[in-house]
Amino acid sequence: MKIGVIGTGMVGATSAYALIMRGIGREIVLVDKNRERAEAEAADILHAVPFVKPMLIRAGEYEDLQAARVIVLAAGVNQKPGESRTALLRRNAEIFADVVPRAIRHAPEAIFIVATNPVDILTYQAAAVAAQSGIARHRVIGTGTALDTARFRSILGRRLQVDSNHVHANVLGEHGDSEVLAWSSASIAGLPLETIAQLQQVELGLEQREQVDDAVRNAAYHIIEGKGSTYYGVGGAISSMVDAIIHNRRAIFTVSSLTAQVGPIHDVTLSLPRIVGGGGILGTLKTPLNEPEQQLLQQSAAKIREGIEALGA
Ligand code: NAD
């Protein structure tokens, strides 16, 4: 099973490394406009292979993506300290205008995972280009809030002293400042968070929830301030999505996909809990949200829609 990664900077290379360490797929091809960088990442990651399952990894060109099952799109320029994701839009949209048609031309059967920011808007752009080649929208997946959901779960898990794998809590909407933490439907082992907090003798009142919200919403800004960019979390998310696709796992991720309607907003790419398997996005789950969360989700959808319109899409 061949997996292509286009853009082998920190996010692309970390995704490839995560795939290798988890033994997902059989062959990984790294494509970057900076061929030297792709060669160097491929060589570095190759040297980890003797410690894990045998896999092939190499640098290549678009032609080498032929028959790839999944293509990860991580080409772009990165967020600078203090820069909002939307400020990146123009620069990365230009890169996508070059990269996406070429990827589709060489791997028309692939499922495409978009990671580049602002991911919701670029997922819209990629889905629009893909549609021109007859590729259905469920085959274009934006990583969206998969990372934010992971942040929410890991922070809640640590506070409530349970394994974050067993925390069911989602972040919806935009991968960005307007994201919505769906507190009202969050649970652990089928129990509401209040019950778990009581059992664990942990405070989880309004003040503590605000702290969690801030830690999740501003995680990227803090990490970027400390080390320039974020990549491990998203690399973990991407490797899990590739795994779900190639093994048709029907796993649930909060990922971004073209959505017909969110309240009064039409035709918008945003994250909702979705079933991911061999064909890409196989379904969307309707999360019960309380009234304020619904309002926030609509505002988040409106913000993404503005970005889509700014792109002229
Ligand atoms: P990076 O600068 O380390 O790497 C980007 C790579 O893209 C570089 O190697 C560059 O040469 C390559 N590139 C640029 N233009 C290209 C083109 N036309 N064709 C092929 N390759 C090209 O950046 P990074 O840290 O890897 O981040 C990549 C993107 O992922 C950014 O937009 C970043 O904001 C985003 N990101 C997304 C998430 C998420 O959750 N979706 C998380 C972290 C970062």
mmCIF file of C-alpha atoms and ligand atoms in Angstrom:
data_model
loop_
_atom_site.group_PDB
_atom_site.id
_atom_site.type_symbol
_atom_site.label_atom_id
_atom_site.label_comp_id
_atom_site.label_asym_id
_atom_site.label_seq_id
_atom_site.Cartn_x
_atom_site.Cartn_y
_atom_site.Cartn_z
ATOM 1 C CA MET A 1 0.000 0.000 0.000
ATOM 2 C CA LYS A 2 1.601 3.241 -1.157
ATOM 3 C CA ILE A 3 1.178 6.491 0.762
ATOM 4 C CA GLY A 4 2.303 9.824 -0.669
ATOM 5 C CA VAL A 5 3.268 12.842 1.399
ATOM 6 C CA ILE A 6 3.526 16.169 -0.421
ATOM 7 C CA GLY A 7 5.355 18.793 1.606
ATOM 8 C CA THR A 8 7.962 17.135 3.753
ATOM 9 C CA GLY A 9 8.599 19.842 6.300
ATOM 10 C CA MET A 10 7.889 19.229 9.959
ATOM 11 C CA VAL A 11 4.276 18.081 9.506
ATOM 12 C CA GLY A 12 4.866 15.902 6.438
ATOM 13 C CA ALA A 13 8.032 14.298 7.801
ATOM 14 C CA THR A 14 6.521 13.706 11.246
ATOM 15 C CA SER A 15 3.480 12.080 9.639
ATOM 16 C CA ALA A 16 5.766 9.806 7.632
ATOM 17 C CA TYR A 17 7.764 8.965 10.753
ATOM 18 C CA ALA A 18 4.577 8.161 12.679
ATOM 19 C CA LEU A 19 3.417 5.894 9.835
ATOM 20 C CA ILE A 20 6.761 4.069 9.853
ATOM 21 C CA MET A 21 6.839 3.686 13.641
ATOM 22 C CA ARG A 22 3.300 2.279 13.603
ATOM 23 C CA GLY A 23 3.913 0.046 10.578
ATOM 24 C CA ILE A 24 1.049 1.569 8.598
ATOM 25 C CA GLY A 25 1.266 0.953 4.841
ATOM 26 C CA ARG A 26 4.074 -0.583 2.848
ATOM 27 C CA GLU A 27 5.707 2.242 0.927
ATOM 28 C CA ILE A 28 5.946 5.989 1.560
ATOM 29 C CA VAL A 29 6.929 8.489 -1.132
ATOM 30 C CA LEU A 30 8.001 11.967 -0.004
ATOM 31 C CA VAL A 31 7.529 14.811 -2.497
ATOM 32 C CA ASP A 32 8.675 18.373 -1.846
ATOM 33 C CA LYS A 33 9.607 21.299 -4.030
ATOM 34 C CA ASN A 34 12.850 21.169 -2.080
ATOM 35 C CA ARG A 35 14.028 17.764 -3.297
ATOM 36 C CA GLU A 36 17.080 17.848 -1.057
ATOM 37 C CA ARG A 37 14.849 18.184 1.991
ATOM 38 C CA ALA A 38 12.690 15.252 0.883
ATOM 39 C CA GLU A 39 15.805 13.130 0.243
ATOM 40 C CA ALA A 40 17.211 13.998 3.666
ATOM 41 C CA GLU A 41 13.958 13.234 5.508
ATOM 42 C CA ALA A 42 13.562 9.936 3.622
ATOM 43 C CA ALA A 43 17.122 8.918 4.509
ATOM 44 C CA ASP A 44 16.717 9.892 8.163
ATOM 45 C CA ILE A 45 13.411 8.042 8.542
ATOM 46 C CA LEU A 46 14.764 5.015 6.619
ATOM 47 C CA HIS A 47 17.341 4.577 9.356
ATOM 48 C CA ALA A 48 14.542 3.952 11.860
ATOM 49 C CA VAL A 49 13.114 1.081 9.780
ATOM 50 C CA PRO A 50 15.481 -1.649 11.098
ATOM 51 C CA PHE A 51 13.843 -1.110 14.501
ATOM 52 C CA VAL A 52 10.274 -1.530 13.261
ATOM 53 C CA LYS A 53 8.242 -3.357 10.600
ATOM 54 C CA PRO A 54 9.925 -3.485 7.168
ATOM 55 C CA MET A 55 8.700 -0.596 5.020
ATOM 56 C CA LEU A 56 9.994 1.370 2.066
ATOM 57 C CA ILE A 57 10.486 5.110 2.248
ATOM 58 C CA ARG A 58 11.975 7.284 -0.473
ATOM 59 C CA ALA A 59 11.891 10.742 -1.966
ATOM 60 C CA GLY A 60 10.211 11.093 -5.317
ATOM 61 C CA GLU A 61 8.395 13.269 -7.803
ATOM 62 C CA TYR A 62 4.678 13.477 -8.600
ATOM 63 C CA GLU A 63 5.019 10.596 -11.103
ATOM 64 C CA ASP A 64 6.098 8.349 -8.224
ATOM 65 C CA LEU A 65 2.722 8.883 -6.524
ATOM 66 C CA GLN A 66 1.032 6.699 -9.110
ATOM 67 C CA ALA A 67 -1.356 4.170 -7.474
ATOM 68 C CA ALA A 68 -0.993 5.772 -4.040
ATOM 69 C CA ARG A 69 -3.899 4.838 -1.764
ATOM 70 C CA VAL A 70 -3.624 7.989 0.347
ATOM 71 C CA ILE A 71 -1.952 11.343 -0.313
ATOM 72 C CA VAL A 72 -1.171 13.654 2.596
ATOM 73 C CA LEU A 73 -1.065 17.317 1.567
ATOM 74 C CA ALA A 74 1.223 19.178 3.969
ATOM 75 C CA ALA A 75 2.957 21.570 1.575
ATOM 76 C CA GLY A 76 2.887 25.172 2.602
ATOM 77 C CA VAL A 77 4.369 27.917 4.586
ATOM 78 C CA ASN A 78 4.016 27.828 8.320
ATOM 79 C CA GLN A 79 2.317 30.056 10.844
ATOM 80 C CA LYS A 80 4.722 32.689 12.200
ATOM 81 C CA PRO A 81 4.621 33.504 15.948
ATOM 82 C CA GLY A 82 1.450 35.513 16.589
ATOM 83 C CA GLU A 83 0.167 35.027 13.037
ATOM 84 C CA SER A 84 -3.428 33.848 12.720
ATOM 85 C CA ARG A 85 -4.189 30.854 10.528
ATOM 86 C CA THR A 86 -6.319 32.973 8.240
ATOM 87 C CA ALA A 87 -3.375 35.277 7.540
ATOM 88 C CA LEU A 88 -1.701 32.285 5.932
ATOM 89 C CA LEU A 89 -4.533 31.835 3.500
ATOM 90 C CA ARG A 90 -3.272 33.609 0.408
ATOM 91 C CA ARG A 91 0.218 32.169 0.497
ATOM 92 C CA ASN A 92 -0.913 28.599 0.999
ATOM 93 C CA ALA A 93 -3.812 28.821 -1.460
ATOM 94 C CA GLU A 94 -1.265 29.609 -4.184
ATOM 95 C CA ILE A 95 0.778 26.575 -3.240
ATOM 96 C CA PHE A 96 -2.352 24.399 -3.281
ATOM 97 C CA ALA A 97 -3.323 25.705 -6.712
ATOM 98 C CA ASP A 98 -0.063 24.152 -7.932
ATOM 99 C CA VAL A 99 0.109 21.000 -5.791
ATOM 100 C CA VAL A 100 -3.448 19.625 -5.770
ATOM 101 C CA PRO A 101 -4.047 19.303 -9.540
ATOM 102 C CA ARG A 102 -0.676 17.593 -9.934
ATOM 103 C CA ALA A 103 -1.393 15.153 -7.110
ATOM 104 C CA ILE A 104 -4.792 14.334 -8.624
ATOM 105 C CA ARG A 105 -3.324 13.861 -12.085
ATOM 106 C CA HIS A 106 -0.857 11.248 -10.817
ATOM 107 C CA ALA A 107 -2.977 9.546 -8.159
ATOM 108 C CA PRO A 108 -6.602 9.961 -9.224
ATOM 109 C CA GLU A 109 -7.763 7.018 -7.105
ATOM 110 C CA ALA A 110 -6.284 8.269 -3.828
ATOM 111 C CA ILE A 111 -7.972 9.618 -0.717
ATOM 112 C CA PHE A 112 -6.554 13.080 -0.005
ATOM 113 C CA ILE A 113 -5.811 14.282 3.525
ATOM 114 C CA VAL A 114 -5.300 18.045 3.777
ATOM 115 C CA ALA A 115 -3.144 19.292 6.670
ATOM 116 C CA THR A 116 -1.934 22.700 5.463
ATOM 117 C CA ASN A 117 -3.436 25.736 7.227
ATOM 118 C CA PRO A 118 -5.903 27.307 7.204
ATOM 119 C CA VAL A 119 -6.981 23.719 6.822
ATOM 120 C CA ASP A 120 -10.755 24.201 6.495
ATOM 121 C CA ILE A 121 -10.449 26.705 3.671
ATOM 122 C CA LEU A 122 -7.751 24.736 1.874
ATOM 123 C CA THR A 123 -9.897 21.613 2.184
ATOM 124 C CA TYR A 124 -12.632 23.561 0.415
ATOM 125 C CA GLN A 125 -10.182 24.555 -2.305
ATOM 126 C CA ALA A 126 -8.856 20.985 -2.665
ATOM 127 C CA ALA A 127 -12.385 19.534 -2.775
ATOM 128 C CA ALA A 128 -13.367 22.053 -5.464
ATOM 129 C CA VAL A 129 -10.351 21.143 -7.610
ATOM 130 C CA ALA A 130 -10.975 17.431 -6.985
ATOM 131 C CA ALA A 131 -14.627 17.791 -8.024
ATOM 132 C CA GLN A 132 -13.487 19.060 -11.430
ATOM 133 C CA SER A 133 -11.764 15.682 -11.894
ATOM 134 C CA GLY A 134 -14.858 13.791 -10.772
ATOM 135 C CA ILE A 135 -13.521 13.090 -7.279
ATOM 136 C CA ALA A 136 -16.354 13.044 -4.768
ATOM 137 C CA ARG A 137 -16.109 15.289 -1.730
ATOM 138 C CA HIS A 138 -15.929 12.366 0.710
ATOM 139 C CA ARG A 139 -12.486 11.557 -0.722
ATOM 140 C CA VAL A 140 -11.027 14.875 0.435
ATOM 141 C CA ILE A 141 -10.520 15.009 4.198
ATOM 142 C CA GLY A 142 -9.239 18.015 6.127
ATOM 143 C CA THR A 143 -7.497 17.134 9.383
ATOM 144 C CA GLY A 144 -9.647 19.934 10.822
ATOM 145 C CA THR A 145 -10.135 19.738 14.563
ATOM 146 C CA ALA A 146 -8.804 16.163 14.901
ATOM 147 C CA LEU A 147 -5.784 17.716 16.596
ATOM 148 C CA ASP A 148 -7.874 20.035 18.793
ATOM 149 C CA THR A 149 -10.021 17.077 19.839
ATOM 150 C CA ALA A 150 -6.839 15.213 20.783
ATOM 151 C CA ARG A 151 -5.719 18.241 22.796
ATOM 152 C CA PHE A 152 -9.107 18.421 24.563
ATOM 153 C CA ARG A 153 -8.983 14.701 25.373
ATOM 154 C CA SER A 154 -5.394 14.723 26.587
ATOM 155 C CA ILE A 155 -5.921 17.766 28.803
ATOM 156 C CA LEU A 156 -9.182 16.387 30.234
ATOM 157 C CA GLY A 157 -7.618 12.953 30.728
ATOM 158 C CA ARG A 158 -4.736 14.442 32.658
ATOM 159 C CA ARG A 159 -7.036 16.560 34.847
ATOM 160 C CA LEU A 160 -9.430 13.726 35.553
ATOM 161 C CA GLN A 161 -6.642 11.153 35.889
ATOM 162 C CA VAL A 162 -7.873 8.724 33.261
ATOM 163 C CA ASP A 163 -6.325 7.494 30.020
ATOM 164 C CA SER A 164 -7.155 10.047 27.315
ATOM 165 C CA ASN A 165 -8.039 7.160 24.967
ATOM 166 C CA HIS A 166 -11.138 6.715 27.097
ATOM 167 C CA VAL A 167 -12.209 10.351 27.037
ATOM 168 C CA HIS A 168 -14.983 11.093 24.547
ATOM 169 C CA ALA A 169 -14.947 14.816 23.997
ATOM 170 C CA ASN A 170 -14.947 16.623 20.670
ATOM 171 C CA VAL A 171 -13.869 19.956 19.301
ATOM 172 C CA LEU A 172 -16.024 21.021 16.352
ATOM 173 C CA GLY A 173 -16.110 23.772 13.752
ATOM 174 C CA GLU A 174 -13.018 25.630 12.613
ATOM 175 C CA HIS A 175 -9.471 24.450 13.252
ATOM 176 C CA GLY A 176 -8.707 27.851 14.663
ATOM 177 C CA ASP A 177 -9.774 30.536 17.054
ATOM 178 C CA SER A 178 -13.536 29.976 16.676
ATOM 179 C CA GLU A 179 -13.425 26.229 17.395
ATOM 180 C CA VAL A 180 -16.143 24.866 19.689
ATOM 181 C CA LEU A 181 -15.427 22.588 22.624
ATOM 182 C CA ALA A 182 -18.519 20.398 22.886
ATOM 183 C CA TRP A 183 -18.644 20.165 26.678
ATOM 184 C CA SER A 184 -22.307 19.180 26.832
ATOM 185 C CA SER A 185 -21.733 15.844 25.109
ATOM 186 C CA ALA A 186 -18.338 15.027 26.670
ATOM 187 C CA SER A 187 -18.226 11.753 28.580
ATOM 188 C CA ILE A 188 -15.949 9.111 30.029
ATOM 189 C CA ALA A 189 -17.075 5.474 30.124
ATOM 190 C CA GLY A 190 -20.585 6.653 29.302
ATOM 191 C CA LEU A 191 -20.632 8.918 32.356
ATOM 192 C CA PRO A 192 -20.933 12.699 32.305
ATOM 193 C CA LEU A 193 -17.751 14.587 33.204
ATOM 194 C CA GLU A 194 -19.353 15.893 36.428
ATOM 195 C CA THR A 195 -19.775 12.323 37.681
ATOM 196 C CA ILE A 196 -16.163 11.396 36.862
ATOM 197 C CA ALA A 197 -14.901 14.616 38.438
ATOM 198 C CA GLN A 198 -16.807 13.796 41.611
ATOM 199 C CA LEU A 199 -15.501 10.225 41.664
ATOM 200 C CA GLN A 200 -11.939 11.432 41.141
ATOM 201 C CA GLN A 201 -12.382 14.292 43.589
ATOM 202 C CA VAL A 202 -11.295 16.825 40.982
ATOM 203 C CA GLU A 203 -12.790 20.311 40.619
ATOM 204 C CA LEU A 204 -14.335 20.835 37.186
ATOM 205 C CA GLY A 205 -16.414 23.967 37.623
ATOM 206 C CA LEU A 206 -16.698 26.985 35.351
ATOM 207 C CA GLU A 207 -13.239 28.290 36.225
ATOM 208 C CA GLN A 208 -11.527 24.969 35.540
ATOM 209 C CA ARG A 209 -13.459 24.561 32.273
ATOM 210 C CA GLU A 210 -12.279 27.964 31.183
ATOM 211 C CA GLN A 211 -8.711 26.910 31.903
ATOM 212 C CA VAL A 212 -9.169 23.771 29.793
ATOM 213 C CA ASP A 213 -10.794 25.784 27.003
ATOM 214 C CA ASP A 214 -7.886 28.220 26.997
ATOM 215 C CA ALA A 215 -5.295 25.425 27.012
ATOM 216 C CA VAL A 216 -6.965 23.713 24.035
ATOM 217 C CA ARG A 217 -7.788 26.821 22.005
ATOM 218 C CA ASN A 218 -4.374 28.425 22.475
ATOM 219 C CA ALA A 219 -2.237 25.279 22.447
ATOM 220 C CA ALA A 220 -0.776 25.985 19.002
ATOM 221 C CA TYR A 221 0.143 29.574 19.914
ATOM 222 C CA HIS A 222 1.983 28.416 23.069
ATOM 223 C CA ILE A 223 3.833 25.647 21.248
ATOM 224 C CA ILE A 224 4.798 27.939 18.360
ATOM 225 C CA GLU A 225 6.100 30.486 20.844
ATOM 226 C CA GLY A 226 8.255 27.835 22.483
ATOM 227 C CA LYS A 227 9.627 25.944 19.481
ATOM 228 C CA GLY A 228 8.460 27.520 16.246
ATOM 229 C CA SER A 229 5.832 25.059 15.029
ATOM 230 C CA THR A 230 3.630 22.112 15.991
ATOM 231 C CA TYR A 231 3.872 18.708 14.363
ATOM 232 C CA TYR A 232 3.775 15.688 16.694
ATOM 233 C CA GLY A 233 0.060 15.910 17.461
ATOM 234 C CA VAL A 234 -0.977 16.338 13.856
ATOM 235 C CA GLY A 235 1.471 13.623 12.771
ATOM 236 C CA GLY A 236 -0.260 11.261 15.201
ATOM 237 C CA ALA A 237 -3.676 12.267 13.871
ATOM 238 C CA ILE A 238 -2.663 11.850 10.224
ATOM 239 C CA SER A 239 -1.120 8.425 10.800
ATOM 240 C CA SER A 240 -4.346 7.292 12.534
ATOM 241 C CA MET A 241 -6.443 8.591 9.630
ATOM 242 C CA VAL A 242 -4.270 6.780 7.077
ATOM 243 C CA ASP A 243 -4.624 3.629 9.177
ATOM 244 C CA ALA A 244 -8.420 4.047 9.256
ATOM 245 C CA ILE A 245 -8.479 4.440 5.462
ATOM 246 C CA ILE A 246 -6.200 1.588 4.474
ATOM 247 C CA HIS A 247 -7.770 -0.834 6.951
ATOM 248 C CA ASN A 248 -11.292 0.473 6.422
ATOM 249 C CA ARG A 249 -11.621 0.868 10.190
ATOM 250 C CA ARG A 250 -14.660 3.136 10.165
ATOM 251 C CA ALA A 251 -12.973 5.123 12.941
ATOM 252 C CA ILE A 252 -14.446 8.387 14.199
ATOM 253 C CA PHE A 253 -12.483 11.609 13.794
ATOM 254 C CA THR A 254 -13.528 15.232 13.963
ATOM 255 C CA VAL A 255 -12.402 16.087 10.453
ATOM 256 C CA SER A 256 -13.228 18.790 7.972
ATOM 257 C CA SER A 257 -15.400 18.068 4.974
ATOM 258 C CA LEU A 258 -17.725 19.912 2.676
ATOM 259 C CA THR A 259 -21.026 20.254 4.537
ATOM 260 C CA ALA A 260 -24.220 21.385 2.862
ATOM 261 C CA GLN A 261 -25.647 23.377 5.762
ATOM 262 C CA VAL A 262 -24.833 24.454 9.322
ATOM 263 C CA GLY A 263 -27.737 26.558 10.556
ATOM 264 C CA PRO A 264 -28.054 29.410 8.070
ATOM 265 C CA ILE A 265 -24.569 28.796 6.567
ATOM 266 C CA HIS A 266 -24.409 26.810 3.335
ATOM 267 C CA ASP A 267 -21.602 24.975 1.610
ATOM 268 C CA VAL A 268 -18.865 25.107 4.212
ATOM 269 C CA THR A 269 -15.930 22.860 5.152
ATOM 270 C CA LEU A 270 -15.813 22.340 8.906
ATOM 271 C CA SER A 271 -15.202 19.595 11.414
ATOM 272 C CA LEU A 272 -17.883 17.361 12.816
ATOM 273 C CA PRO A 273 -17.474 13.801 14.099
ATOM 274 C CA ARG A 274 -17.213 11.694 10.947
ATOM 275 C CA ILE A 275 -16.749 8.008 10.159
ATOM 276 C CA VAL A 276 -13.506 7.460 8.234
ATOM 277 C CA GLY A 277 -12.802 4.275 6.291
ATOM 278 C CA GLY A 278 -11.682 2.887 2.946
ATOM 279 C CA GLY A 279 -13.743 5.302 0.869
ATOM 280 C CA GLY A 280 -12.743 8.366 2.892
ATOM 281 C CA ILE A 281 -15.548 9.985 4.864
ATOM 282 C CA LEU A 282 -18.316 7.398 5.161
ATOM 283 C CA GLY A 283 -20.733 9.349 7.310
ATOM 284 C CA THR A 284 -21.244 12.251 9.687
ATOM 285 C CA LEU A 285 -22.565 11.900 13.219
ATOM 286 C CA LYS A 286 -24.956 14.420 14.617
ATOM 287 C CA THR A 287 -23.535 15.486 17.976
ATOM 288 C CA PRO A 288 -26.139 16.690 20.457
ATOM 289 C CA LEU A 289 -25.164 20.282 21.285
ATOM 290 C CA ASN A 290 -26.785 22.644 23.728
ATOM 291 C CA GLU A 291 -28.134 25.992 22.524
ATOM 292 C CA PRO A 292 -24.968 28.095 23.199
ATOM 293 C CA GLU A 293 -22.766 25.458 21.519
ATOM 294 C CA GLN A 294 -25.041 25.414 18.481
ATOM 295 C CA GLN A 295 -24.740 29.186 18.231
ATOM 296 C CA LEU A 296 -20.970 28.988 18.510
ATOM 297 C CA LEU A 297 -20.833 26.303 15.825
ATOM 298 C CA GLN A 298 -22.834 28.493 13.457
ATOM 299 C CA GLN A 299 -20.507 31.426 14.175
ATOM 300 C CA SER A 300 -17.526 29.189 13.507
ATOM 301 C CA ALA A 301 -19.091 28.013 10.220
ATOM 302 C CA ALA A 302 -19.739 31.657 9.278
ATOM 303 C CA LYS A 303 -16.087 32.500 9.925
ATOM 304 C CA ILE A 304 -14.881 29.671 7.673
ATOM 305 C CA ARG A 305 -17.391 30.684 5.017
ATOM 306 C CA GLU A 306 -15.927 34.214 5.095
ATOM 307 C CA GLY A 307 -12.482 32.751 4.460
ATOM 308 C CA ILE A 308 -13.817 30.667 1.583
ATOM 309 C CA GLU A 309 -15.328 33.779 0.063
ATOM 310 C CA ALA A 310 -12.092 35.737 0.624
ATOM 311 C CA LEU A 311 -10.400 33.028 -1.408
ATOM 312 C CA GLY A 312 -12.873 33.767 -4.168
ATOM 313 C CA ALA A 313 -14.070 30.161 -4.160
HETATM 314 P P1 NAD B 1 7.380 23.484 6.994
HETATM 315 O O1 NAD B 1 7.731 24.846 6.569
HETATM 316 O O2 NAD B 1 8.275 22.752 7.941
HETATM 317 O O3 NAD B 1 7.191 22.563 5.707
HETATM 318 C C1 NAD B 1 6.473 22.920 4.587
HETATM 319 C C2 NAD B 1 7.065 22.173 3.420
HETATM 320 O O4 NAD B 1 6.272 22.444 2.259
HETATM 321 C C3 NAD B 1 8.509 22.621 3.090
HETATM 322 O O5 NAD B 1 9.359 21.496 3.081
HETATM 323 C C4 NAD B 1 8.373 23.268 1.721
HETATM 324 O O6 NAD B 1 9.517 23.068 0.896
HETATM 325 C C5 NAD B 1 7.154 22.528 1.173
HETATM 326 N N1 NAD B 1 6.536 23.228 0.067
HETATM 327 C C6 NAD B 1 6.230 24.553 -0.036
HETATM 328 N N2 NAD B 1 5.684 24.809 -1.237
HETATM 329 C C7 NAD B 1 5.619 23.628 -1.900
HETATM 330 C C8 NAD B 1 5.167 23.250 -3.176
HETATM 331 N N3 NAD B 1 4.647 24.144 -4.035
HETATM 332 N N4 NAD B 1 5.257 21.953 -3.524
HETATM 333 C C9 NAD B 1 5.781 21.037 -2.683
HETATM 334 N N5 NAD B 1 6.242 21.334 -1.458
HETATM 335 C C10 NAD B 1 6.160 22.621 -1.073
HETATM 336 O O7 NAD B 1 5.910 23.579 7.585
HETATM 337 P P2 NAD B 1 5.197 22.496 8.522
HETATM 338 O O8 NAD B 1 5.517 22.785 9.938
HETATM 339 O O9 NAD B 1 5.461 21.137 7.992
HETATM 340 O O10 NAD B 1 3.665 22.899 8.288
HETATM 341 C C11 NAD B 1 3.015 22.609 7.063
HETATM 342 C C12 NAD B 1 1.599 23.114 7.125
HETATM 343 O O11 NAD B 1 0.852 22.352 8.091
HETATM 344 C C13 NAD B 1 1.473 24.575 7.580
HETATM 345 O O12 NAD B 1 0.464 25.217 6.818
HETATM 346 C C14 NAD B 1 1.042 24.467 9.021
HETATM 347 O O13 NAD B 1 0.352 25.606 9.481
HETATM 348 C C15 NAD B 1 0.146 23.253 8.940
HETATM 349 N N6 NAD B 1 -0.172 22.589 10.204
HETATM 350 C C16 NAD B 1 -1.394 22.021 10.282
HETATM 351 C C17 NAD B 1 -1.797 21.382 11.434
HETATM 352 C C18 NAD B 1 -3.171 20.774 11.485
HETATM 353 O O14 NAD B 1 -3.653 20.391 12.551
HETATM 354 N N7 NAD B 1 -3.845 20.665 10.359
HETATM 355 C C19 NAD B 1 -0.925 21.318 12.532
HETATM 356 C C20 NAD B 1 0.337 21.878 12.415
HETATM 357 C C21 NAD B 1 0.706 22.532 11.239
#
